[in-house]
Coordinates of C-alpha atoms in Angstrom, one line a residue:
M20 CA -19.5 -24.8 -15.7
S21 CA -18.6 -22.0 -16.6
A22 CA -16.0 -20.1 -15.0
P23 CA -15.8 -17.7 -12.9
K24 CA -16.2 -13.7 -13.9
L25 CA -16.9 -10.4 -11.3
K26 CA -20.3 -9.2 -12.2
S27 CA -19.8 -5.7 -13.1
D28 CA -21.8 -3.3 -13.0
S29 CA -21.5 -1.2 -16.4
K30 CA -21.5 2.4 -14.7
Y31 CA -18.2 2.5 -12.6
D32 CA -16.4 -0.4 -13.8
D33 CA -14.1 0.8 -16.9
Y34 CA -11.8 -2.0 -16.5
D35 CA -8.8 -2.8 -18.6
F36 CA -7.1 -5.6 -17.1
P37 CA -8.4 -9.6 -15.9
T38 CA -11.1 -8.8 -13.3
T39 CA -11.2 -12.5 -11.7
S40 CA -9.1 -12.8 -8.3
P41 CA -6.8 -16.6 -8.4
N42 CA -7.7 -16.4 -4.8
V43 CA -11.2 -18.3 -4.8
Q44 CA -11.9 -17.3 -1.4
S45 CA -15.9 -15.8 -1.4
G46 CA -15.6 -12.3 -1.2
H47 CA -12.9 -12.3 -4.0
P48 CA -13.3 -11.1 -7.3
G49 CA -14.4 -13.4 -9.2
H50 CA -16.2 -15.8 -6.6
T51 CA -18.5 -13.7 -5.0
T52 CA -22.0 -14.9 -3.2
P53 CA -25.4 -13.3 -4.7
E54 CA -25.4 -12.1 -0.9
Q55 CA -22.6 -10.6 -1.5
D56 CA -22.8 -8.7 -4.9
A57 CA -26.7 -7.3 -3.2
Q58 CA -23.8 -5.9 -0.4
V59 CA -21.9 -4.4 -3.0
F60 CA -25.1 -2.5 -4.8
Q61 CA -26.3 -1.8 -1.6
L62 CA -22.8 0.0 -0.5
R63 CA -22.4 1.8 -3.9
T64 CA -26.2 3.5 -3.7
Q65 CA -25.7 4.5 -0.1
L66 CA -22.8 6.3 -1.0
E67 CA -24.4 7.5 -4.2
Q68 CA -27.6 9.1 -2.3
A69 CA -24.5 10.8 0.1
G70 CA -23.0 12.6 -3.0
Y71 CA -19.9 10.6 -3.7
S72 CA -19.0 9.3 -7.9
E73 CA -15.6 8.4 -7.7
R74 CA -14.4 5.2 -6.9
L75 CA -17.2 3.1 -6.5
D76 CA -16.1 0.6 -8.8
T77 CA -16.6 -2.5 -7.9
L78 CA -13.1 -4.2 -7.2
S79 CA -13.0 -1.2 -4.8
M80 CA -16.0 -1.5 -2.9
L81 CA -15.3 -5.3 -2.2
R82 CA -12.1 -4.0 -1.3
F83 CA -13.8 -1.6 1.3
L84 CA -16.2 -4.9 2.0
R85 CA -13.9 -7.7 2.7
A86 CA -11.6 -5.1 5.2
R87 CA -15.1 -4.6 7.0
K88 CA -16.3 -8.5 6.7
F89 CA -19.4 -7.3 5.0
N90 CA -20.6 -4.9 7.3
V91 CA -22.6 -2.5 4.8
N92 CA -22.4 0.5 7.3
L93 CA -19.0 -0.1 8.9
A94 CA -17.8 -0.5 5.0
K95 CA -19.7 3.1 4.2
Q96 CA -17.9 4.7 7.1
M97 CA -14.2 3.3 6.1
F98 CA -15.2 4.5 2.6
I99 CA -16.3 8.7 3.7
D100 CA -13.5 8.1 5.7
C101 CA -11.1 7.1 3.3
E102 CA -12.6 10.1 0.7
K103 CA -12.7 12.8 3.4
W104 CA -9.0 12.2 3.7
R105 CA -8.0 12.3 -0.1
K106 CA -9.8 15.6 0.0
D107 CA -8.0 17.0 2.8
L108 CA -4.7 15.3 1.1
N109 CA -5.5 16.5 -2.0
V110 CA -4.3 13.1 -3.3
D111 CA -5.5 13.4 -6.5
N112 CA -3.5 16.8 -7.7
L113 CA -0.5 15.3 -5.4
V114 CA -0.1 11.7 -7.3
R115 CA 0.3 13.9 -10.6
N116 CA 2.4 17.1 -9.5
F117 CA 4.3 15.3 -6.7
D118 CA 8.4 15.5 -7.1
Y119 CA 10.5 14.2 -4.3
K120 CA 13.5 15.5 -6.0
E121 CA 15.3 15.2 -2.0
K122 CA 14.8 10.6 -2.6
P123 CA 18.1 9.0 -3.4
K124 CA 19.4 11.2 0.0
V125 CA 16.4 9.8 1.5
F126 CA 16.9 6.6 1.0
E127 CA 20.5 6.1 2.5
Y128 CA 18.5 6.2 5.8
Y129 CA 15.5 5.2 5.0
P130 CA 14.5 2.8 1.7
Q131 CA 11.2 2.2 0.3
Y132 CA 10.6 1.0 -2.7
Y133 CA 8.7 -1.8 -5.3
H134 CA 11.2 -4.1 -7.4
K135 CA 10.3 -6.4 -9.9
T136 CA 7.3 -9.2 -9.0
D137 CA 7.4 -12.0 -6.6
K138 CA 6.1 -15.8 -7.8
D139 CA 2.7 -14.6 -8.0
G140 CA 3.2 -11.7 -10.4
R141 CA 2.5 -8.9 -7.3
P142 CA 4.7 -6.4 -6.8
V143 CA 7.5 -7.1 -4.4
Y144 CA 7.6 -3.8 -1.8
I145 CA 11.1 -3.4 0.5
E146 CA 11.4 -1.6 2.9
Q147 CA 14.9 -1.6 5.1
L148 CA 14.4 0.0 9.1
G149 CA 18.2 -0.3 10.4
G150 CA 19.0 2.7 8.9
I151 CA 16.4 5.0 9.9
D152 CA 17.3 8.5 11.8
L153 CA 14.6 11.1 11.8
T154 CA 17.3 13.5 13.3
A155 CA 19.0 13.3 9.8
M156 CA 15.9 12.8 7.7
Y157 CA 14.0 15.4 8.8
K158 CA 17.3 17.6 8.2
I159 CA 16.6 16.7 4.5
T160 CA 13.4 16.5 4.1
T161 CA 9.8 17.0 6.4
G162 CA 7.6 14.8 8.0
E163 CA 4.9 16.2 5.6
R164 CA 6.5 15.0 1.9
M165 CA 8.1 11.9 3.4
L166 CA 4.2 10.9 4.2
Q167 CA 3.1 12.6 0.6
N168 CA 5.4 10.4 -1.0
L169 CA 4.2 7.4 0.8
V170 CA 0.7 8.7 -0.4
V171 CA 1.7 8.8 -4.1
E172 CA 3.4 5.5 -4.0
Y173 CA 0.3 4.3 -3.2
E174 CA -1.6 5.6 -5.9
K175 CA 0.7 4.3 -8.3
L176 CA 0.7 0.6 -6.7
V177 CA -3.0 1.2 -7.6
D178 CA -2.5 2.3 -11.3
P179 CA -0.3 1.5 -13.3
R180 CA 1.9 -1.0 -11.3
L181 CA -1.5 -4.0 -10.4
P182 CA -2.9 -3.2 -13.6
A183 CA 0.5 -4.0 -15.1
C184 CA 0.9 -7.0 -13.4
S185 CA -2.5 -8.0 -13.5
R186 CA -2.1 -8.0 -18.0
K187 CA 1.1 -9.8 -17.4
S188 CA -0.3 -13.1 -15.1
G189 CA -3.4 -13.0 -16.7
Q190 CA -5.2 -12.7 -13.8
L191 CA -6.6 -9.9 -11.2
L192 CA -3.5 -9.2 -9.0
E193 CA -4.9 -6.6 -6.0
T194 CA -1.5 -7.2 -3.7
C195 CA 1.5 -6.7 -2.7
C196 CA 4.3 -9.4 -1.7
S197 CA 6.4 -7.3 1.2
I198 CA 9.4 -7.6 2.5
M199 CA 10.9 -5.7 5.4
D200 CA 14.6 -5.6 6.8
L201 CA 15.2 -5.5 10.7
K202 CA 18.6 -5.3 10.2
G203 CA 20.1 -3.4 12.5
V204 CA 17.3 -2.4 14.5
G205 CA 18.5 -2.6 17.5
L206 CA 17.4 -1.0 21.3
S207 CA 18.3 2.2 20.7
K208 CA 16.4 2.6 18.2
V209 CA 12.7 0.7 18.4
S210 CA 10.9 3.0 20.3
S211 CA 11.4 5.5 17.4
V212 CA 11.5 3.1 14.1
Y213 CA 8.1 1.4 16.1
G214 CA 6.4 5.1 16.1
Y215 CA 7.1 6.1 12.9
V216 CA 6.4 3.0 11.1
K217 CA 2.7 2.7 13.4
Q218 CA 2.0 5.8 11.7
V219 CA 2.6 5.7 8.6
S220 CA 0.9 1.8 8.3
A221 CA -2.4 3.9 9.7
I222 CA -2.7 5.5 5.8
S223 CA -2.3 1.3 4.3
Q224 CA -4.7 0.0 6.8
N225 CA -7.4 2.4 6.8
Y226 CA -7.5 4.1 3.2
Y227 CA -6.1 1.3 1.0
P228 CA -6.8 -1.4 2.5
E229 CA -6.8 -5.0 1.5
R230 CA -3.3 -4.9 -0.2
L231 CA -0.9 -7.2 1.7
G232 CA -0.6 -10.1 0.2
K233 CA 1.9 -12.1 2.1
L234 CA 4.9 -9.7 4.5
Y235 CA 8.2 -11.3 5.3
M236 CA 10.5 -9.7 8.3
I237 CA 13.6 -10.5 7.7
N238 CA 16.4 -9.9 9.8
A239 CA 13.6 -10.3 13.3
P240 CA 16.0 -9.6 16.8
W241 CA 16.0 -12.2 19.2
G242 CA 13.1 -11.9 21.1
F243 CA 10.7 -10.3 18.1
S244 CA 9.0 -13.7 17.3
G245 CA 8.2 -13.4 21.0
V246 CA 6.6 -9.7 20.9
F247 CA 4.3 -10.6 17.7
S248 CA 3.6 -13.6 19.1
V249 CA 1.7 -11.4 22.1
V250 CA 0.3 -9.1 19.3
K251 CA -1.0 -11.2 16.7
G252 CA -3.5 -11.8 19.6
F253 CA -5.4 -8.8 18.9
L254 CA -5.2 -9.4 15.0
D255 CA -7.3 -10.6 12.6
P256 CA -6.5 -14.4 11.7
V257 CA -6.4 -13.8 8.5
T258 CA -3.8 -10.9 8.4
V259 CA -1.5 -13.1 10.8
D260 CA -1.6 -16.0 7.9
K261 CA 0.1 -13.6 5.7
I262 CA 2.8 -12.3 8.2
H263 CA 6.4 -14.4 8.2
I264 CA 8.6 -13.6 10.8
L265 CA 12.2 -14.9 10.0
G266 CA 15.8 -14.8 12.1
S267 CA 19.2 -14.1 9.3
G268 CA 18.2 -17.0 7.9
Y269 CA 15.4 -16.2 5.6
Q270 CA 16.7 -16.7 2.2
S271 CA 15.3 -19.6 1.6
E272 CA 11.7 -19.3 2.4
L273 CA 12.1 -15.8 1.0
L274 CA 13.5 -17.2 -2.4
A275 CA 10.5 -20.1 -1.9
Q276 CA 8.3 -16.7 -2.8
V277 CA 10.8 -14.3 -5.3
P278 CA 12.1 -15.6 -8.2
K279 CA 16.4 -14.9 -7.6
E280 CA 16.5 -13.1 -10.0
N281 CA 13.8 -10.7 -9.6
L282 CA 15.4 -10.3 -5.9
P283 CA 18.3 -8.0 -5.1
K284 CA 21.7 -8.7 -4.2
L285 CA 21.6 -7.8 -0.9
F286 CA 18.7 -9.9 -0.1
G287 CA 20.1 -12.8 -1.3
G288 CA 19.3 -12.6 -4.9
T289 CA 20.8 -12.3 -8.8
C290 CA 19.6 -8.7 -9.6
D291 CA 21.9 -5.6 -9.3
C292 CA 20.1 -2.8 -11.3
E293 CA 22.3 -0.1 -12.9
G294 CA 22.1 2.7 -10.4
S295 CA 21.1 0.5 -7.7
C296 CA 17.7 -1.4 -7.4
A297 CA 16.2 0.6 -4.7
L298 CA 16.0 3.5 -7.3
S299 CA 15.0 1.7 -10.6
D300 CA 11.3 1.4 -10.1
A301 CA 11.9 -1.9 -12.0
G302 CA 8.9 -3.9 -12.7
P303 CA 6.0 -5.0 -16.0
W304 CA 5.1 -1.4 -15.0
Q305 CA 7.7 -0.2 -16.8
D306 CA 7.4 -2.3 -19.8
P307 CA 5.4 -1.0 -23.1
Q308 CA 3.7 -4.5 -23.2
W309 CA 1.8 -4.5 -20.0
A310 CA 2.5 -0.8 -18.8
K311 CA -0.6 1.6 -19.5
T312 CA -1.2 5.4 -18.9
P313 CA -3.0 5.7 -15.5
K314 CA -6.2 7.2 -15.6
W315 CA -5.4 9.8 -12.8
A316 CA -2.2 10.9 -15.7
K317 CA -5.6 11.5 -18.0
S318 CA -7.7 13.8 -16.6
K319 CA -6.0 17.6 -16.7
P320 CA -5.3 18.7 -13.0
E321 CA -6.7 22.6 -12.4
A322 CA -4.3 25.1 -12.6
S323 CA -4.4 26.6 -9.4
Q324 CA -3.5 23.6 -7.9
I325 CA 0.6 23.8 -7.2
V326 CA 2.1 21.8 -4.7
D327 CA 5.6 22.9 -2.9
N328 CA 8.1 20.2 -4.6
E329 CA 11.0 22.4 -2.6
P330 CA 12.3 20.1 0.4
T331 CA 12.5 22.4 3.1
S332 CA 14.2 20.8 6.6
T333 CA 12.4 21.3 9.7
I334 CA 12.0 20.4 13.2
P335 CA 9.0 17.4 13.2
T336 CA 6.0 19.5 14.4
H337 CA 5.7 15.7 16.1
D338 CA 7.3 13.3 18.7
P339 CA 7.3 10.4 16.7
K340 CA 6.8 8.1 20.0
Q341 CA 3.5 10.1 20.6
A342 CA 0.5 10.1 18.4
P343 CA 0.5 11.0 15.0
P344 CA -0.6 14.1 13.4
P345 CA -3.9 13.5 11.8
A346 CA -3.6 12.6 9.0
L347 CA -1.6 9.7 9.5
R348 CA -4.3 8.8 12.3
P349 CA -6.8 6.0 12.4
Q350 CA -10.4 7.6 11.7
G351 CA -14.0 6.4 11.8
A352 CA -15.4 2.8 12.9
G353 CA -13.8 -0.7 12.4
A354 CA -10.4 1.2 12.6
K355 CA -8.1 -1.1 14.3
E356 CA -4.2 -1.2 16.4
Q357 CA -1.8 -1.4 13.3
M358 CA 0.6 -3.5 12.7
P359 CA 3.8 -2.3 12.4
M360 CA 3.8 -2.7 8.8
G361 CA 4.2 0.2 5.4
H362 CA 2.9 -0.7 2.5
S363 CA 0.1 -3.5 3.3

């Protein structure tokens, strides 16, 4: 019996990393049925007819289809909404030219970073929510620049982080292992923190689908598990299975997934990167043996496209407890209630 293999399209598929998923579930690359292959072709053909020519590769088509349970019409609308959002935010230019100069100061309140890999070889993404102070943060940066940074980091996850991890592991890796530290998130902060994180989670849910591998919510305050047990009734069972709610005694379960040498000391590991783990961006994507120049860096940006990289302290233009601004708001058919998480 031959090894499973991605059914590729020579026009759009130009991969320089493994393309067979270790997840042998139906619908994942290398494990598709003839019907699912036909749905990939159908989705791509409809998008071509609608005028789209970028991001139509097979791996992308499969992610959008899985996110919408292989409903071609819903996956098509999701893709169209995503492309509109990318154009409105000028994502292709942003990833090339954005410079988050104020990152070290913002991280004093809200560290959010990629750091090495878990035992499956996936990038580990960490957020610490206890120190979020939006009033103080908006004196350092703006809501727009925080959004831009979030998007740029997603783009860098797609390329070069995940391809480098795939090369090192020898198998396709499409998801992350996320750690959300809730230490310090007391009742006084719950509404603003939940409002902000719910807004940014819309980006991952709607524009970067199928990127959540596991999510560990650690140092969960008393009563959080009870609230989540209610919330999970509205979530997809597949998503629920990926989420682990842990209190202060989280270390043994977390270390079962993340090697001690890859986990920052703050969380019970032994890693102590020079200058701080939060700012190191350490991982296979920094290793010349596995890292390659991302495809977005190879194409030349238009000279007329400029990103304003000067952080200007402003009063936020929206109340984080209220509805998110348009760039963050879920769009289109199939948009769901968002989980309170960052990079999924």
